[in-house]
Amino acid sequence: MRLLKCSLFIAILLNSAFHSLLVNSVRCSGTPASILLAQRWAKTECKASNLIGNPACNLEQWTLHGLWPDNVKVIDPVPLPGDFFNRFENYENIMRTEWTFLGIADQNTYITETTTFWKHEWTKHGYCAKDFIGSDEPKIYFQKALELYRGANLLRHLASKGIEPNDTTTYQTHQIRDVFLADKPYVRPIVNCRRMGNKYYLSEIIICLNQNLKPVNCGTGDTNVCPEGAITYPRT
Ligand SMILES: *[C@@H]1O[C@H](CO)[C@@H](O)[C@H](O)[C@H]1NC(C)=O
């Protein structure tokens, strides 16, 4: 009887130790050096994927793709709370103009699909960005990403250096990178393109930020990088 009590006690002890291990389990692995602010040029995505009909294709501005800590693997994904969107002010407008889903052509399911896209961004990147954001609250993550996106104002920033959307002119990839040269300190962004036929179109610019959310040089490795040569920044 004594033995039984004792082993029962040990079992309970082990069980609670195991439970607290689960509760405090590692949800994200890796130590990110920077966080990536990725913005897309919808005109290019719309040409590349035949998304005409998606309201984002009419946008004359860059749209947020995401805010992603680098080198992080999600081990135990944290879902977005079910009532998140009820509590996120003005989200439908933001989804139409600033942080849009560029994967569908259908206007009717556009907002629904974009909420799925946001859920994915939170699960895959948002929670694990908590050390950069200083919070594991989804609302704060999304607001911070939007604040960084608005602060970057890529359309105006590029235009201030003479890089404007134009269907007939081409730019050199280094001209796009060099726009950020004038920023102090100089930071190298990632410039991505999509190839259509034998032409390359500017599709995405990624700015890398440090723990203080200040720009730093990006690494050079990424997919869809633009060639060192002529690229189009399409107006339509
Ligand atoms: C496109 O670039 C060409 C050559 O620089 C220029 O003449 C034209 O006005 C530009 N078009 C627009 C819409 O800015």
mmCIF file with all atom_site columns, C-alpha atoms in Angstrom, residues 18-160:
data_model
loop_
_atom_site.group_PDB
_atom_site.id
_atom_site.type_symbol
_atom_site.label_atom_id
_atom_site.label_alt_id
_atom_site.label_comp_id
_atom_site.label_asym_id
_atom_site.label_entity_id
_atom_site.label_seq_id
_atom_site.pdbx_PDB_ins_code
_atom_site.Cartn_x
_atom_site.Cartn_y
_atom_site.Cartn_z
_atom_site.occupancy
_atom_site.B_iso_or_equiv
_atom_site.pdbx_formal_charge
_atom_site.auth_seq_id
_atom_site.auth_comp_id
_atom_site.auth_asym_id
_atom_site.auth_atom_id
_atom_site.pdbx_PDB_model_num
ATOM 1   C CA . PHE A 1 18  ? 5.617   16.685 -18.311 1.00 0.00 ? 18  PHE A CA 1
ATOM 2   C CA . HIS A 1 19  ? 2.633   18.999 -18.528 1.00 0.00 ? 19  HIS A CA 1
ATOM 3   C CA . SER A 1 20  ? 4.639   22.095 -17.654 1.00 0.00 ? 20  SER A CA 1
ATOM 4   C CA . LEU A 1 21  ? 7.231   21.008 -20.213 1.00 0.00 ? 21  LEU A CA 1
ATOM 5   C CA . LEU A 1 22  ? 4.507   20.994 -22.843 1.00 0.00 ? 22  LEU A CA 1
ATOM 6   C CA . VAL A 1 23  ? 3.124   24.343 -21.784 1.00 0.00 ? 23  VAL A CA 1
ATOM 7   C CA . ASN A 1 24  ? 6.545   25.940 -21.933 1.00 0.00 ? 24  ASN A CA 1
ATOM 8   C CA . SER A 1 25  ? 7.567   24.016 -25.027 1.00 0.00 ? 25  SER A CA 1
ATOM 9   C CA . VAL A 1 26  ? 9.656   25.713 -27.668 1.00 0.00 ? 26  VAL A CA 1
ATOM 10  C CA . ARG A 1 27  ? 7.302   27.060 -30.272 1.00 0.00 ? 27  ARG A CA 1
ATOM 11  C CA . CYS A 1 28  ? 9.906   28.590 -32.590 1.00 0.00 ? 28  CYS A CA 1
ATOM 12  C CA . SER A 1 29  ? 13.429  27.398 -33.288 1.00 0.00 ? 29  SER A CA 1
ATOM 13  C CA . GLY A 1 30  ? 16.379  29.410 -34.528 1.00 0.00 ? 30  GLY A CA 1
ATOM 14  C CA . THR A 1 31  ? 17.757  32.797 -33.588 1.00 0.00 ? 31  THR A CA 1
ATOM 15  C CA . PRO A 1 32  ? 16.778  35.335 -36.191 1.00 0.00 ? 32  PRO A CA 1
ATOM 16  C CA . ALA A 1 33  ? 19.355  38.006 -36.977 1.00 0.00 ? 33  ALA A CA 1
ATOM 17  C CA . SER A 1 34  ? 16.900  40.205 -38.807 1.00 0.00 ? 34  SER A CA 1
ATOM 18  C CA . ILE A 1 35  ? 13.276  40.600 -39.708 1.00 0.00 ? 35  ILE A CA 1
ATOM 19  C CA . LEU A 1 36  ? 12.209  41.062 -43.327 1.00 0.00 ? 36  LEU A CA 1
ATOM 20  C CA . LEU A 1 37  ? 9.642   43.608 -44.446 1.00 0.00 ? 37  LEU A CA 1
ATOM 21  C CA . ALA A 1 38  ? 8.432   42.303 -47.813 1.00 0.00 ? 38  ALA A CA 1
ATOM 22  C CA . GLN A 1 39  ? 6.342   44.422 -50.148 1.00 0.00 ? 39  GLN A CA 1
ATOM 23  C CA . ARG A 1 40  ? 4.959   43.481 -53.536 1.00 0.00 ? 40  ARG A CA 1
ATOM 24  C CA . TRP A 1 41  ? 4.121   45.396 -56.670 1.00 0.00 ? 41  TRP A CA 1
ATOM 25  C CA . ALA A 1 42  ? 0.652   44.106 -57.518 1.00 0.00 ? 42  ALA A CA 1
ATOM 26  C CA . LYS A 1 43  ? 0.823   45.077 -61.222 1.00 0.00 ? 43  LYS A CA 1
ATOM 27  C CA . THR A 1 44  ? 3.592   42.549 -61.724 1.00 0.00 ? 44  THR A CA 1
ATOM 28  C CA . GLU A 1 45  ? 1.908   39.803 -59.720 1.00 0.00 ? 45  GLU A CA 1
ATOM 29  C CA . CYS A 1 46  ? -1.308  40.400 -61.634 1.00 0.00 ? 46  CYS A CA 1
ATOM 30  C CA . LYS A 1 47  ? 0.467   40.064 -64.981 1.00 0.00 ? 47  LYS A CA 1
ATOM 31  C CA . ALA A 1 48  ? 2.369   36.997 -63.860 1.00 0.00 ? 48  ALA A CA 1
ATOM 32  C CA . SER A 1 49  ? -0.567  35.083 -62.428 1.00 0.00 ? 49  SER A CA 1
ATOM 33  C CA . ASN A 1 50  ? -3.466  36.376 -64.480 1.00 0.00 ? 50  ASN A CA 1
ATOM 34  C CA . LEU A 1 51  ? -5.225  37.846 -61.447 1.00 0.00 ? 51  LEU A CA 1
ATOM 35  C CA . ILE A 1 52  ? -7.127  40.513 -63.343 1.00 0.00 ? 52  ILE A CA 1
ATOM 36  C CA . GLY A 1 53  ? -10.380 40.852 -61.365 1.00 0.00 ? 53  GLY A CA 1
ATOM 37  C CA . ASN A 1 54  ? -8.559  40.938 -58.073 1.00 0.00 ? 54  ASN A CA 1
ATOM 38  C CA . PRO A 1 55  ? -9.152  44.485 -56.722 1.00 0.00 ? 55  PRO A CA 1
ATOM 39  C CA . ALA A 1 56  ? -5.466  44.704 -55.816 1.00 0.00 ? 56  ALA A CA 1
ATOM 40  C CA . CYS A 1 57  ? -4.631  44.782 -59.524 1.00 0.00 ? 57  CYS A CA 1
ATOM 41  C CA . ASN A 1 58  ? -5.971  48.334 -59.655 1.00 0.00 ? 58  ASN A CA 1
ATOM 42  C CA . LEU A 1 59  ? -3.747  49.521 -56.851 1.00 0.00 ? 59  LEU A CA 1
ATOM 43  C CA . GLU A 1 60  ? -1.182  52.176 -57.653 1.00 0.00 ? 60  GLU A CA 1
ATOM 44  C CA . GLN A 1 61  ? 0.849   51.399 -54.575 1.00 0.00 ? 61  GLN A CA 1
ATOM 45  C CA . TRP A 1 62  ? 3.010   48.720 -53.055 1.00 0.00 ? 62  TRP A CA 1
ATOM 46  C CA . THR A 1 63  ? 1.256   46.205 -50.881 1.00 0.00 ? 63  THR A CA 1
ATOM 47  C CA . LEU A 1 64  ? 2.538   44.366 -47.858 1.00 0.00 ? 64  LEU A CA 1
ATOM 48  C CA . HIS A 1 65  ? 3.498   40.735 -48.293 1.00 0.00 ? 65  HIS A CA 1
ATOM 49  C CA . GLY A 1 66  ? 4.660   40.139 -44.764 1.00 0.00 ? 66  GLY A CA 1
ATOM 50  C CA . LEU A 1 67  ? 6.994   40.748 -41.866 1.00 0.00 ? 67  LEU A CA 1
ATOM 51  C CA . TRP A 1 68  ? 9.139   37.655 -41.404 1.00 0.00 ? 68  TRP A CA 1
ATOM 52  C CA . PRO A 1 69  ? 11.899  36.851 -38.942 1.00 0.00 ? 69  PRO A CA 1
ATOM 53  C CA . ASP A 1 70  ? 14.703  35.127 -40.882 1.00 0.00 ? 70  ASP A CA 1
ATOM 54  C CA . ASN A 1 71  ? 15.996  31.630 -40.090 1.00 0.00 ? 71  ASN A CA 1
ATOM 55  C CA . VAL A 1 72  ? 13.090  30.672 -37.875 1.00 0.00 ? 72  VAL A CA 1
ATOM 56  C CA . LYS A 1 73  ? 11.225  27.385 -37.963 1.00 0.00 ? 73  LYS A CA 1
ATOM 57  C CA . VAL A 1 74  ? 7.797   27.144 -36.424 1.00 0.00 ? 74  VAL A CA 1
ATOM 58  C CA . ILE A 1 75  ? 7.659   24.076 -34.209 1.00 0.00 ? 75  ILE A CA 1
ATOM 59  C CA . ASP A 1 76  ? 4.341   24.524 -32.486 1.00 0.00 ? 76  ASP A CA 1
ATOM 60  C CA . PRO A 1 77  ? 2.130   26.948 -34.436 1.00 0.00 ? 77  PRO A CA 1
ATOM 61  C CA . VAL A 1 78  ? -0.019  29.395 -32.487 1.00 0.00 ? 78  VAL A CA 1
ATOM 62  C CA . PRO A 1 79  ? -3.291  30.027 -34.329 1.00 0.00 ? 79  PRO A CA 1
ATOM 63  C CA . LEU A 1 80  ? -4.932  33.424 -34.674 1.00 0.00 ? 80  LEU A CA 1
ATOM 64  C CA . PRO A 1 81  ? -7.817  33.681 -32.156 1.00 0.00 ? 81  PRO A CA 1
ATOM 65  C CA . GLY A 1 82  ? -11.217 33.067 -33.749 1.00 0.00 ? 82  GLY A CA 1
ATOM 66  C CA . ASP A 1 83  ? -12.518 36.547 -32.924 1.00 0.00 ? 83  ASP A CA 1
ATOM 67  C CA . PHE A 1 84  ? -9.366  38.334 -34.069 1.00 0.00 ? 84  PHE A CA 1
ATOM 68  C CA . PHE A 1 85  ? -10.921 40.085 -37.053 1.00 0.00 ? 85  PHE A CA 1
ATOM 69  C CA . ASN A 1 86  ? -13.899 41.346 -35.050 1.00 0.00 ? 86  ASN A CA 1
ATOM 70  C CA . ARG A 1 87  ? -11.422 43.225 -32.922 1.00 0.00 ? 87  ARG A CA 1
ATOM 71  C CA . PHE A 1 88  ? -9.134  44.482 -35.691 1.00 0.00 ? 88  PHE A CA 1
ATOM 72  C CA . GLU A 1 89  ? -10.354 47.901 -36.661 1.00 0.00 ? 89  GLU A CA 1
ATOM 73  C CA . ASN A 1 90  ? -10.864 48.673 -40.329 1.00 0.00 ? 90  ASN A CA 1
ATOM 74  C CA . TYR A 1 91  ? -9.396  45.364 -41.431 1.00 0.00 ? 91  TYR A CA 1
ATOM 75  C CA . GLU A 1 92  ? -11.417 45.061 -44.629 1.00 0.00 ? 92  GLU A CA 1
ATOM 76  C CA . ASN A 1 93  ? -10.150 48.384 -45.924 1.00 0.00 ? 93  ASN A CA 1
ATOM 77  C CA . ILE A 1 94  ? -6.605  47.508 -44.958 1.00 0.00 ? 94  ILE A CA 1
ATOM 78  C CA . MET A 1 95  ? -6.996  44.196 -46.772 1.00 0.00 ? 95  MET A CA 1
ATOM 79  C CA . ARG A 1 96  ? -8.199  45.940 -49.909 1.00 0.00 ? 96  ARG A CA 1
ATOM 80  C CA . THR A 1 97  ? -5.437  48.473 -50.067 1.00 0.00 ? 97  THR A CA 1
ATOM 81  C CA . GLU A 1 98  ? -2.427  47.797 -47.886 1.00 0.00 ? 98  GLU A CA 1
ATOM 82  C CA . TRP A 1 99  ? -2.043  44.108 -47.103 1.00 0.00 ? 99  TRP A CA 1
ATOM 83  C CA . THR A 1 100 ? -3.733  42.228 -49.850 1.00 0.00 ? 100 THR A CA 1
ATOM 84  C CA . PHE A 1 101 ? -3.867  38.651 -50.974 1.00 0.00 ? 101 PHE A CA 1
ATOM 85  C CA . LEU A 1 102 ? -2.522  38.303 -54.493 1.00 0.00 ? 102 LEU A CA 1
ATOM 86  C CA . GLY A 1 103 ? -3.431  34.676 -55.081 1.00 0.00 ? 103 GLY A CA 1
ATOM 87  C CA . ILE A 1 104 ? -6.947  34.885 -56.523 1.00 0.00 ? 104 ILE A CA 1
ATOM 88  C CA . ALA A 1 105 ? -8.830  36.656 -59.273 1.00 0.00 ? 105 ALA A CA 1
ATOM 89  C CA . ASP A 1 106 ? -12.274 36.330 -57.724 1.00 0.00 ? 106 ASP A CA 1
ATOM 90  C CA . GLN A 1 107 ? -13.584 39.559 -56.141 1.00 0.00 ? 107 GLN A CA 1
ATOM 91  C CA . ASN A 1 108 ? -16.292 37.800 -54.146 1.00 0.00 ? 108 ASN A CA 1
ATOM 92  C CA . THR A 1 109 ? -14.055 35.687 -51.987 1.00 0.00 ? 109 THR A CA 1
ATOM 93  C CA . TYR A 1 110 ? -11.288 38.256 -51.873 1.00 0.00 ? 110 TYR A CA 1
ATOM 94  C CA . ILE A 1 111 ? -11.720 39.316 -48.237 1.00 0.00 ? 111 ILE A CA 1
ATOM 95  C CA . THR A 1 112 ? -12.274 35.736 -47.030 1.00 0.00 ? 112 THR A CA 1
ATOM 96  C CA . GLU A 1 113 ? -9.158  34.578 -48.830 1.00 0.00 ? 113 GLU A CA 1
ATOM 97  C CA . THR A 1 114 ? -7.217  37.516 -47.445 1.00 0.00 ? 114 THR A CA 1
ATOM 98  C CA . THR A 1 115 ? -8.219  36.642 -43.881 1.00 0.00 ? 115 THR A CA 1
ATOM 99  C CA . THR A 1 116 ? -6.867  33.131 -44.557 1.00 0.00 ? 116 THR A CA 1
ATOM 100 C CA . PHE A 1 117 ? -3.668  34.726 -45.839 1.00 0.00 ? 117 PHE A CA 1
ATOM 101 C CA . TRP A 1 118 ? -3.373  36.819 -42.636 1.00 0.00 ? 118 TRP A CA 1
ATOM 102 C CA . LYS A 1 119 ? -3.952  33.704 -40.504 1.00 0.00 ? 119 LYS A CA 1
ATOM 103 C CA . HIS A 1 120 ? -1.126  32.043 -42.379 1.00 0.00 ? 120 HIS A CA 1
ATOM 104 C CA . GLU A 1 121 ? 1.175   35.047 -41.912 1.00 0.00 ? 121 GLU A CA 1
ATOM 105 C CA . TRP A 1 122 ? 0.522   35.005 -38.179 1.00 0.00 ? 122 TRP A CA 1
ATOM 106 C CA . THR A 1 123 ? 0.989   31.246 -37.781 1.00 0.00 ? 123 THR A CA 1
ATOM 107 C CA . LYS A 1 124 ? 4.064   31.027 -39.958 1.00 0.00 ? 124 LYS A CA 1
ATOM 108 C CA . HIS A 1 125 ? 5.816   34.293 -39.033 1.00 0.00 ? 125 HIS A CA 1
ATOM 109 C CA . GLY A 1 126 ? 3.924   36.494 -36.609 1.00 0.00 ? 126 GLY A CA 1
ATOM 110 C CA . TYR A 1 127 ? 4.173   34.634 -33.342 1.00 0.00 ? 127 TYR A CA 1
ATOM 111 C CA . CYS A 1 128 ? 7.870   33.874 -33.896 1.00 0.00 ? 128 CYS A CA 1
ATOM 112 C CA . ALA A 1 129 ? 8.529   37.581 -34.502 1.00 0.00 ? 129 ALA A CA 1
ATOM 113 C CA . LYS A 1 130 ? 7.702   38.313 -30.862 1.00 0.00 ? 130 LYS A CA 1
ATOM 114 C CA . ASP A 1 131 ? 11.281  39.170 -29.903 1.00 0.00 ? 131 ASP A CA 1
ATOM 115 C CA . PHE A 1 132 ? 11.353  41.867 -32.581 1.00 0.00 ? 132 PHE A CA 1
ATOM 116 C CA . ILE A 1 133 ? 7.869   43.159 -31.890 1.00 0.00 ? 133 ILE A CA 1
ATOM 117 C CA . GLY A 1 134 ? 8.207   43.011 -28.124 1.00 0.00 ? 134 GLY A CA 1
ATOM 118 C CA . SER A 1 135 ? 4.873   41.232 -27.848 1.00 0.00 ? 135 SER A CA 1
ATOM 119 C CA . ASP A 1 136 ? 3.209   37.958 -28.755 1.00 0.00 ? 136 ASP A CA 1
ATOM 120 C CA . GLU A 1 137 ? -0.134  39.685 -29.310 1.00 0.00 ? 137 GLU A CA 1
ATOM 121 C CA . PRO A 1 138 ? -1.308  39.234 -32.921 1.00 0.00 ? 138 PRO A CA 1
ATOM 122 C CA . LYS A 1 139 ? -2.889  42.672 -32.976 1.00 0.00 ? 139 LYS A CA 1
ATOM 123 C CA . ILE A 1 140 ? 0.406   44.335 -32.095 1.00 0.00 ? 140 ILE A CA 1
ATOM 124 C CA . TYR A 1 141 ? 2.238   42.275 -34.720 1.00 0.00 ? 141 TYR A CA 1
ATOM 125 C CA . PHE A 1 142 ? -0.155  43.297 -37.501 1.00 0.00 ? 142 PHE A CA 1
ATOM 126 C CA . GLN A 1 143 ? -0.178  46.928 -36.412 1.00 0.00 ? 143 GLN A CA 1
ATOM 127 C CA . LYS A 1 144 ? 3.612   47.044 -36.268 1.00 0.00 ? 144 LYS A CA 1
ATOM 128 C CA . ALA A 1 145 ? 3.911   45.515 -39.725 1.00 0.00 ? 145 ALA A CA 1
ATOM 129 C CA . LEU A 1 146 ? 1.465   48.092 -41.084 1.00 0.00 ? 146 LEU A CA 1
ATOM 130 C CA . GLU A 1 147 ? 3.306   50.923 -39.360 1.00 0.00 ? 147 GLU A CA 1
ATOM 131 C CA . LEU A 1 148 ? 6.633   49.808 -40.902 1.00 0.00 ? 148 LEU A CA 1
ATOM 132 C CA . TYR A 1 149 ? 4.985   49.405 -44.299 1.00 0.00 ? 149 TYR A CA 1
ATOM 133 C CA . ARG A 1 150 ? 3.434   52.875 -44.157 1.00 0.00 ? 150 ARG A CA 1
ATOM 134 C CA . GLY A 1 151 ? 6.686   54.397 -42.942 1.00 0.00 ? 151 GLY A CA 1
ATOM 135 C CA . ALA A 1 152 ? 8.621   52.860 -45.853 1.00 0.00 ? 152 ALA A CA 1
ATOM 136 C CA . ASN A 1 153 ? 6.246   54.336 -48.480 1.00 0.00 ? 153 ASN A CA 1
ATOM 137 C CA . LEU A 1 154 ? 8.061   52.612 -51.332 1.00 0.00 ? 154 LEU A CA 1
ATOM 138 C CA . LEU A 1 155 ? 6.151   54.259 -54.157 1.00 0.00 ? 155 LEU A CA 1
ATOM 139 C CA . ARG A 1 156 ? 7.160   57.723 -53.000 1.00 0.00 ? 156 ARG A CA 1
ATOM 140 C CA . HIS A 1 157 ? 10.635  56.671 -51.947 1.00 0.00 ? 157 HIS A CA 1
ATOM 141 C CA . LEU A 1 158 ? 11.412  55.216 -55.383 1.00 0.00 ? 158 LEU A CA 1
ATOM 142 C CA . ALA A 1 159 ? 9.767   58.156 -57.166 1.00 0.00 ? 159 ALA A CA 1
ATOM 143 C CA . SER A 1 160 ? 11.888  60.617 -55.218 1.00 0.00 ? 160 SER A CA 1
#
